Amino acid sequence: MIKLIGILIIIVGFIIKLDTIAVVVVAGIATGLVSEMSFNDIVTTLGKAFVENRYMSLFIISLPAIGILERYGLREKAADLISKIKSATFGRLTSIYLIIRTLASMFSVRIGGHVQFIRPLILPMSEGAAKSRYGKLSEEDIQAIRGLNGAVENYGNFFGQNFFMASGGVLLIVGVMKELNYPVEALDIAKASLPVAIIIMVVGTIQFLYYDKKFDKKYKIKSKKNDK
């Protein structure tokens, strides 16, 4: 049980909001020491893990570029562009992005991301479409739009990625199932994932279009004025 002390350190560190990297490193060192590893072996293991998984932090490279784009009006231009398209609505726009994001994820084409794509582009366009159609929105509805924009990225990425046979999730599932003596191949996982991806595109589209109807009903006076 003492070898699980690293988990306890992480839980306590996160609860009292200490520096994340420091907590994880201390937890790793503590786990190694109670497991009777030498300090050199611990440092070597930590360094090896960092090098092998360094691609996980590559998205940080894109953050300065995104910040500059936002600073010089990307969000405003996106909102202004979509507001000029009279037929654009929040539900239609989000539904289209859901389909595109799911299909891209199914073929391991990385076009999305909350930080890289949703915040600087899709969210301003969604809010621009809603404000153009209804005028001023309540704070509750603005937050609902933001939450749904976060959800659409999760829908497309999570439910589409396992269709790609070489994705990490598929390989993990195959490896675990084979260890449990279940003869599963990557193709089997991909086939099972296809109907799930189709279902989320349908269900997600219904959800987003429902909010169009909800907003139309709530802002019906403003909507009629805009239509005129």
mmCIF file of C-alpha atoms in Angstrom:
data_model
loop_
_atom_site.group_PDB
_atom_site.id
_atom_site.type_symbol
_atom_site.label_atom_id
_atom_site.label_comp_id
_atom_site.label_asym_id
_atom_site.label_seq_id
_atom_site.Cartn_x
_atom_site.Cartn_y
_atom_site.Cartn_z
ATOM 1 C CA MET A 1 0.000 0.000 0.000
ATOM 2 C CA ILE A 2 2.867 2.382 0.747
ATOM 3 C CA LYS A 3 3.768 2.267 -2.952
ATOM 4 C CA LEU A 4 0.518 4.136 -3.662
ATOM 5 C CA ILE A 5 1.732 7.176 -1.743
ATOM 6 C CA GLY A 6 2.199 9.022 -5.042
ATOM 7 C CA ILE A 7 -1.549 8.973 -5.640
ATOM 8 C CA LEU A 8 -2.159 10.434 -2.185
ATOM 9 C CA ILE A 9 0.381 13.198 -2.824
ATOM 10 C CA ILE A 10 -1.305 14.094 -6.123
ATOM 11 C CA ILE A 11 -4.779 14.180 -4.561
ATOM 12 C CA VAL A 12 -3.665 16.332 -1.630
ATOM 13 C CA GLY A 13 -1.579 18.610 -3.852
ATOM 14 C CA PHE A 14 -4.464 19.221 -6.233
ATOM 15 C CA ILE A 15 -6.925 19.810 -3.391
ATOM 16 C CA ILE A 16 -4.790 22.525 -1.814
ATOM 17 C CA LYS A 17 -3.970 23.881 -5.312
ATOM 18 C CA LEU A 18 -0.191 23.545 -5.284
ATOM 19 C CA ASP A 19 1.852 23.824 -8.474
ATOM 20 C CA THR A 20 0.747 20.948 -10.742
ATOM 21 C CA ILE A 21 4.144 20.061 -12.195
ATOM 22 C CA ALA A 22 5.820 20.174 -8.781
ATOM 23 C CA VAL A 23 3.144 17.908 -7.275
ATOM 24 C CA VAL A 24 3.489 15.337 -10.056
ATOM 25 C CA VAL A 25 7.301 15.308 -9.847
ATOM 26 C CA VAL A 26 7.275 14.968 -6.045
ATOM 27 C CA ALA A 27 4.710 12.155 -6.326
ATOM 28 C CA GLY A 28 6.897 10.348 -8.853
ATOM 29 C CA ILE A 29 10.030 10.705 -6.722
ATOM 30 C CA ALA A 30 8.196 9.564 -3.582
ATOM 31 C CA THR A 31 6.790 6.521 -5.374
ATOM 32 C CA GLY A 32 10.225 5.612 -6.668
ATOM 33 C CA LEU A 33 11.863 5.939 -3.241
ATOM 34 C CA VAL A 34 9.302 3.725 -1.454
ATOM 35 C CA SER A 35 9.730 1.215 -4.301
ATOM 36 C CA GLU A 36 13.446 1.052 -3.443
ATOM 37 C CA MET A 37 14.627 2.648 -6.670
ATOM 38 C CA SER A 38 17.827 4.643 -6.636
ATOM 39 C CA PHE A 39 17.544 8.401 -7.121
ATOM 40 C CA ASN A 40 19.414 8.137 -10.436
ATOM 41 C CA ASP A 41 16.931 5.521 -11.675
ATOM 42 C CA ILE A 42 14.023 7.733 -10.652
ATOM 43 C CA VAL A 43 15.389 10.738 -12.518
ATOM 44 C CA THR A 44 16.161 8.563 -15.555
ATOM 45 C CA THR A 45 12.612 7.174 -15.577
ATOM 46 C CA LEU A 46 11.058 10.615 -15.272
ATOM 47 C CA GLY A 47 13.259 11.977 -18.053
ATOM 48 C CA LYS A 48 12.481 9.040 -20.326
ATOM 49 C CA ALA A 49 8.737 9.442 -19.752
ATOM 50 C CA PHE A 50 8.955 13.155 -20.549
ATOM 51 C CA VAL A 51 10.910 12.602 -23.769
ATOM 52 C CA GLU A 52 8.627 9.802 -24.990
ATOM 53 C CA ASN A 53 5.492 11.872 -24.353
ATOM 54 C CA ARG A 54 6.770 15.323 -25.272
ATOM 55 C CA TYR A 55 4.437 15.429 -28.280
ATOM 56 C CA MET A 56 1.576 15.870 -25.787
ATOM 57 C CA SER A 57 2.780 19.398 -25.069
ATOM 58 C CA LEU A 58 3.292 20.461 -28.710
ATOM 59 C CA PHE A 59 -0.046 22.289 -28.666
ATOM 60 C CA ILE A 60 1.670 24.910 -26.464
ATOM 61 C CA ILE A 61 3.573 26.062 -29.555
ATOM 62 C CA SER A 62 0.300 27.192 -31.130
ATOM 63 C CA LEU A 63 -0.764 29.324 -28.163
ATOM 64 C CA PRO A 64 1.339 32.441 -28.995
ATOM 65 C CA ALA A 65 -0.003 32.460 -32.567
ATOM 66 C CA ILE A 66 -3.582 32.109 -31.330
ATOM 67 C CA GLY A 67 -3.014 34.905 -28.826
ATOM 68 C CA ILE A 68 -1.714 37.241 -31.535
ATOM 69 C CA LEU A 69 -4.647 36.423 -33.808
ATOM 70 C CA GLU A 70 -7.115 37.159 -31.023
ATOM 71 C CA ARG A 71 -5.268 40.346 -30.106
ATOM 72 C CA TYR A 72 -5.637 41.667 -33.636
ATOM 73 C CA GLY A 73 -9.310 40.889 -34.055
ATOM 74 C CA LEU A 74 -9.782 37.275 -35.168
ATOM 75 C CA ARG A 75 -12.778 36.823 -32.856
ATOM 76 C CA GLU A 76 -14.378 40.089 -33.977
ATOM 77 C CA LYS A 77 -13.830 39.347 -37.669
ATOM 78 C CA ALA A 78 -15.277 35.847 -37.306
ATOM 79 C CA ALA A 79 -18.357 37.181 -35.506
ATOM 80 C CA ASP A 80 -18.778 39.986 -38.038
ATOM 81 C CA LEU A 81 -18.487 37.588 -40.981
ATOM 82 C CA ILE A 82 -21.093 35.147 -39.716
ATOM 83 C CA SER A 83 -23.485 37.942 -38.710
ATOM 84 C CA LYS A 84 -23.703 38.972 -42.390
ATOM 85 C CA ILE A 85 -25.061 35.551 -43.365
ATOM 86 C CA LYS A 86 -28.776 35.933 -42.692
ATOM 87 C CA SER A 87 -29.569 32.217 -42.794
ATOM 88 C CA ALA A 88 -26.873 31.364 -40.251
ATOM 89 C CA THR A 89 -28.070 30.310 -36.811
ATOM 90 C CA PHE A 90 -26.270 29.017 -33.760
ATOM 91 C CA GLY A 91 -27.766 25.537 -34.171
ATOM 92 C CA ARG A 92 -26.979 25.209 -37.881
ATOM 93 C CA LEU A 93 -23.431 26.442 -37.499
ATOM 94 C CA THR A 94 -22.691 24.171 -34.554
ATOM 95 C CA SER A 95 -24.297 21.181 -36.274
ATOM 96 C CA ILE A 96 -22.143 21.677 -39.364
ATOM 97 C CA TYR A 97 -19.021 21.892 -37.212
ATOM 98 C CA LEU A 98 -20.063 18.711 -35.356
ATOM 99 C CA ILE A 99 -20.289 16.767 -38.620
ATOM 100 C CA ILE A 100 -16.994 18.145 -39.913
ATOM 101 C CA ARG A 101 -15.226 17.525 -36.595
ATOM 102 C CA THR A 102 -16.535 13.972 -36.285
ATOM 103 C CA LEU A 103 -15.595 13.031 -39.859
ATOM 104 C CA ALA A 104 -12.144 14.584 -39.429
ATOM 105 C CA SER A 105 -11.608 12.697 -36.189
ATOM 106 C CA MET A 106 -12.719 9.443 -37.826
ATOM 107 C CA PHE A 107 -9.820 9.787 -40.254
ATOM 108 C CA SER A 108 -7.390 11.201 -37.670
ATOM 109 C CA VAL A 109 -7.336 14.673 -39.231
ATOM 110 C CA ARG A 110 -6.755 17.116 -36.374
ATOM 111 C CA ILE A 111 -8.564 20.325 -37.227
ATOM 112 C CA GLY A 112 -10.074 21.155 -33.841
ATOM 113 C CA GLY A 113 -9.324 21.826 -30.226
ATOM 114 C CA HIS A 114 -10.945 23.986 -27.573
ATOM 115 C CA VAL A 115 -8.015 26.387 -27.411
ATOM 116 C CA GLN A 116 -6.929 26.283 -31.040
ATOM 117 C CA PHE A 117 -10.299 26.298 -32.789
ATOM 118 C CA ILE A 118 -13.376 26.641 -30.579
ATOM 119 C CA ARG A 119 -12.411 29.723 -28.568
ATOM 120 C CA PRO A 120 -10.905 31.882 -31.333
ATOM 121 C CA LEU A 121 -13.200 30.886 -34.207
ATOM 122 C CA ILE A 122 -16.294 28.701 -33.644
ATOM 123 C CA LEU A 123 -17.470 30.395 -30.442
ATOM 124 C CA PRO A 124 -17.321 33.976 -31.843
ATOM 125 C CA MET A 125 -19.146 32.795 -34.954
ATOM 126 C CA SER A 126 -21.829 31.083 -32.858
ATOM 127 C CA GLU A 127 -22.340 34.135 -30.674
ATOM 128 C CA GLY A 128 -22.308 36.390 -33.747
ATOM 129 C CA ALA A 129 -24.991 34.314 -35.452
ATOM 130 C CA ALA A 130 -27.185 34.326 -32.337
ATOM 131 C CA LYS A 131 -26.805 38.066 -31.703
ATOM 132 C CA SER A 132 -27.469 38.881 -35.341
ATOM 133 C CA ARG A 133 -30.708 36.896 -35.239
ATOM 134 C CA TYR A 134 -31.996 37.827 -31.789
ATOM 135 C CA GLY A 135 -30.228 40.993 -30.778
ATOM 136 C CA LYS A 136 -29.023 41.195 -27.194
ATOM 137 C CA LEU A 137 -28.906 37.783 -25.465
ATOM 138 C CA SER A 138 -29.344 37.087 -21.782
ATOM 139 C CA GLU A 139 -26.266 36.035 -19.818
ATOM 140 C CA GLU A 140 -27.847 32.614 -19.287
ATOM 141 C CA ASP A 141 -28.180 32.033 -23.028
ATOM 142 C CA ILE A 142 -24.649 33.267 -23.716
ATOM 143 C CA GLN A 143 -23.325 30.753 -21.205
ATOM 144 C CA ALA A 144 -25.478 28.029 -22.769
ATOM 145 C CA ILE A 145 -23.966 28.768 -26.193
ATOM 146 C CA ARG A 146 -20.462 28.657 -24.742
ATOM 147 C CA GLY A 147 -21.144 25.369 -23.000
ATOM 148 C CA LEU A 148 -22.565 23.800 -26.150
ATOM 149 C CA ASN A 149 -19.565 24.998 -28.150
ATOM 150 C CA GLY A 150 -17.333 23.197 -25.688
ATOM 151 C CA ALA A 151 -19.541 20.115 -25.951
ATOM 152 C CA VAL A 152 -19.467 19.961 -29.754
ATOM 153 C CA GLU A 153 -15.682 19.623 -29.739
ATOM 154 C CA ASN A 154 -15.909 16.779 -27.215
ATOM 155 C CA TYR A 155 -18.670 15.050 -29.187
ATOM 156 C CA GLY A 156 -16.786 15.032 -32.460
ATOM 157 C CA ASN A 157 -13.390 14.132 -31.065
ATOM 158 C CA PHE A 158 -14.421 11.520 -28.503
ATOM 159 C CA PHE A 159 -16.978 9.596 -30.537
ATOM 160 C CA GLY A 160 -15.203 9.784 -33.885
ATOM 161 C CA GLN A 161 -11.595 8.930 -33.081
ATOM 162 C CA ASN A 162 -12.004 5.182 -32.544
ATOM 163 C CA PHE A 163 -13.047 4.678 -36.160
ATOM 164 C CA PHE A 164 -9.405 5.235 -37.099
ATOM 165 C CA MET A 165 -7.723 1.862 -36.576
ATOM 166 C CA ALA A 166 -4.302 3.289 -35.770
ATOM 167 C CA SER A 167 -5.525 5.726 -33.094
ATOM 168 C CA GLY A 168 -4.149 5.391 -29.584
ATOM 169 C CA GLY A 169 -7.577 4.613 -28.141
ATOM 170 C CA VAL A 170 -8.150 1.702 -30.517
ATOM 171 C CA LEU A 171 -4.705 0.229 -29.906
ATOM 172 C CA LEU A 172 -5.222 0.522 -26.146
ATOM 173 C CA ILE A 173 -8.580 -1.263 -26.346
ATOM 174 C CA VAL A 174 -7.135 -4.051 -28.505
ATOM 175 C CA GLY A 175 -4.166 -4.506 -26.170
ATOM 176 C CA VAL A 176 -6.316 -4.688 -23.034
ATOM 177 C CA MET A 177 -8.861 -7.050 -24.613
ATOM 178 C CA LYS A 178 -6.143 -9.412 -25.831
ATOM 179 C CA GLU A 179 -4.581 -9.476 -22.373
ATOM 180 C CA LEU A 180 -7.990 -10.597 -21.100
ATOM 181 C CA ASN A 181 -8.051 -13.346 -23.765
ATOM 182 C CA TYR A 182 -10.664 -11.709 -25.981
ATOM 183 C CA PRO A 183 -9.690 -12.050 -29.676
ATOM 184 C CA VAL A 184 -10.314 -8.482 -30.849
ATOM 185 C CA GLU A 185 -8.709 -6.726 -33.800
ATOM 186 C CA ALA A 186 -8.462 -3.004 -34.568
ATOM 187 C CA LEU A 187 -10.861 -3.454 -37.500
ATOM 188 C CA ASP A 188 -13.497 -4.832 -35.122
ATOM 189 C CA ILE A 189 -13.221 -1.733 -32.912
ATOM 190 C CA ALA A 190 -13.453 0.547 -35.944
ATOM 191 C CA LYS A 191 -16.589 -1.213 -37.211
ATOM 192 C CA ALA A 192 -18.221 -0.936 -33.785
ATOM 193 C CA SER A 193 -17.317 2.751 -33.598
ATOM 194 C CA LEU A 194 -18.955 3.683 -36.914
ATOM 195 C CA PRO A 195 -22.598 3.517 -35.729
ATOM 196 C CA VAL A 196 -21.618 5.399 -32.565
ATOM 197 C CA ALA A 197 -20.102 8.219 -34.630
ATOM 198 C CA ILE A 198 -23.230 8.390 -36.802
ATOM 199 C CA ILE A 199 -25.498 8.436 -33.748
ATOM 200 C CA ILE A 200 -23.604 11.317 -32.108
ATOM 201 C CA MET A 201 -23.837 13.368 -35.303
ATOM 202 C CA VAL A 202 -27.600 12.829 -35.401
ATOM 203 C CA VAL A 203 -28.202 13.320 -31.667
ATOM 204 C CA GLY A 204 -25.883 16.330 -31.485
ATOM 205 C CA THR A 205 -27.551 17.972 -34.475
ATOM 206 C CA ILE A 206 -30.976 17.468 -32.884
ATOM 207 C CA GLN A 207 -29.697 19.018 -29.655
ATOM 208 C CA PHE A 208 -28.252 22.107 -31.358
ATOM 209 C CA LEU A 209 -31.281 22.653 -33.597
ATOM 210 C CA TYR A 210 -33.471 22.319 -30.515
ATOM 211 C CA TYR A 211 -31.692 25.355 -29.093
ATOM 212 C CA ASP A 212 -32.517 27.235 -32.297
ATOM 213 C CA LYS A 213 -36.178 26.507 -31.660
ATOM 214 C CA LYS A 214 -35.804 27.418 -28.006
ATOM 215 C CA PHE A 215 -34.159 30.748 -28.806
ATOM 216 C CA ASP A 216 -36.698 31.474 -31.573
ATOM 217 C CA LYS A 217 -39.504 31.003 -29.084
ATOM 218 C CA LYS A 218 -37.827 33.029 -26.350
ATOM 219 C CA TYR A 219 -36.839 35.937 -28.600
ATOM 220 C CA LYS A 220 -39.779 35.691 -31.012
ATOM 221 C CA ILE A 221 -40.463 39.452 -31.028
ATOM 222 C CA LYS A 222 -36.861 40.328 -31.809
ATOM 223 C CA SER A 223 -36.653 37.499 -34.305
ATOM 224 C CA LYS A 224 -39.681 38.791 -36.242
ATOM 225 C CA LYS A 225 -38.201 42.271 -36.318
ATOM 226 C CA ASN A 226 -34.925 40.926 -37.657
ATOM 227 C CA ASP A 227 -36.715 38.887 -40.326
ATOM 228 C CA LYS A 228 -38.424 42.060 -41.536
#
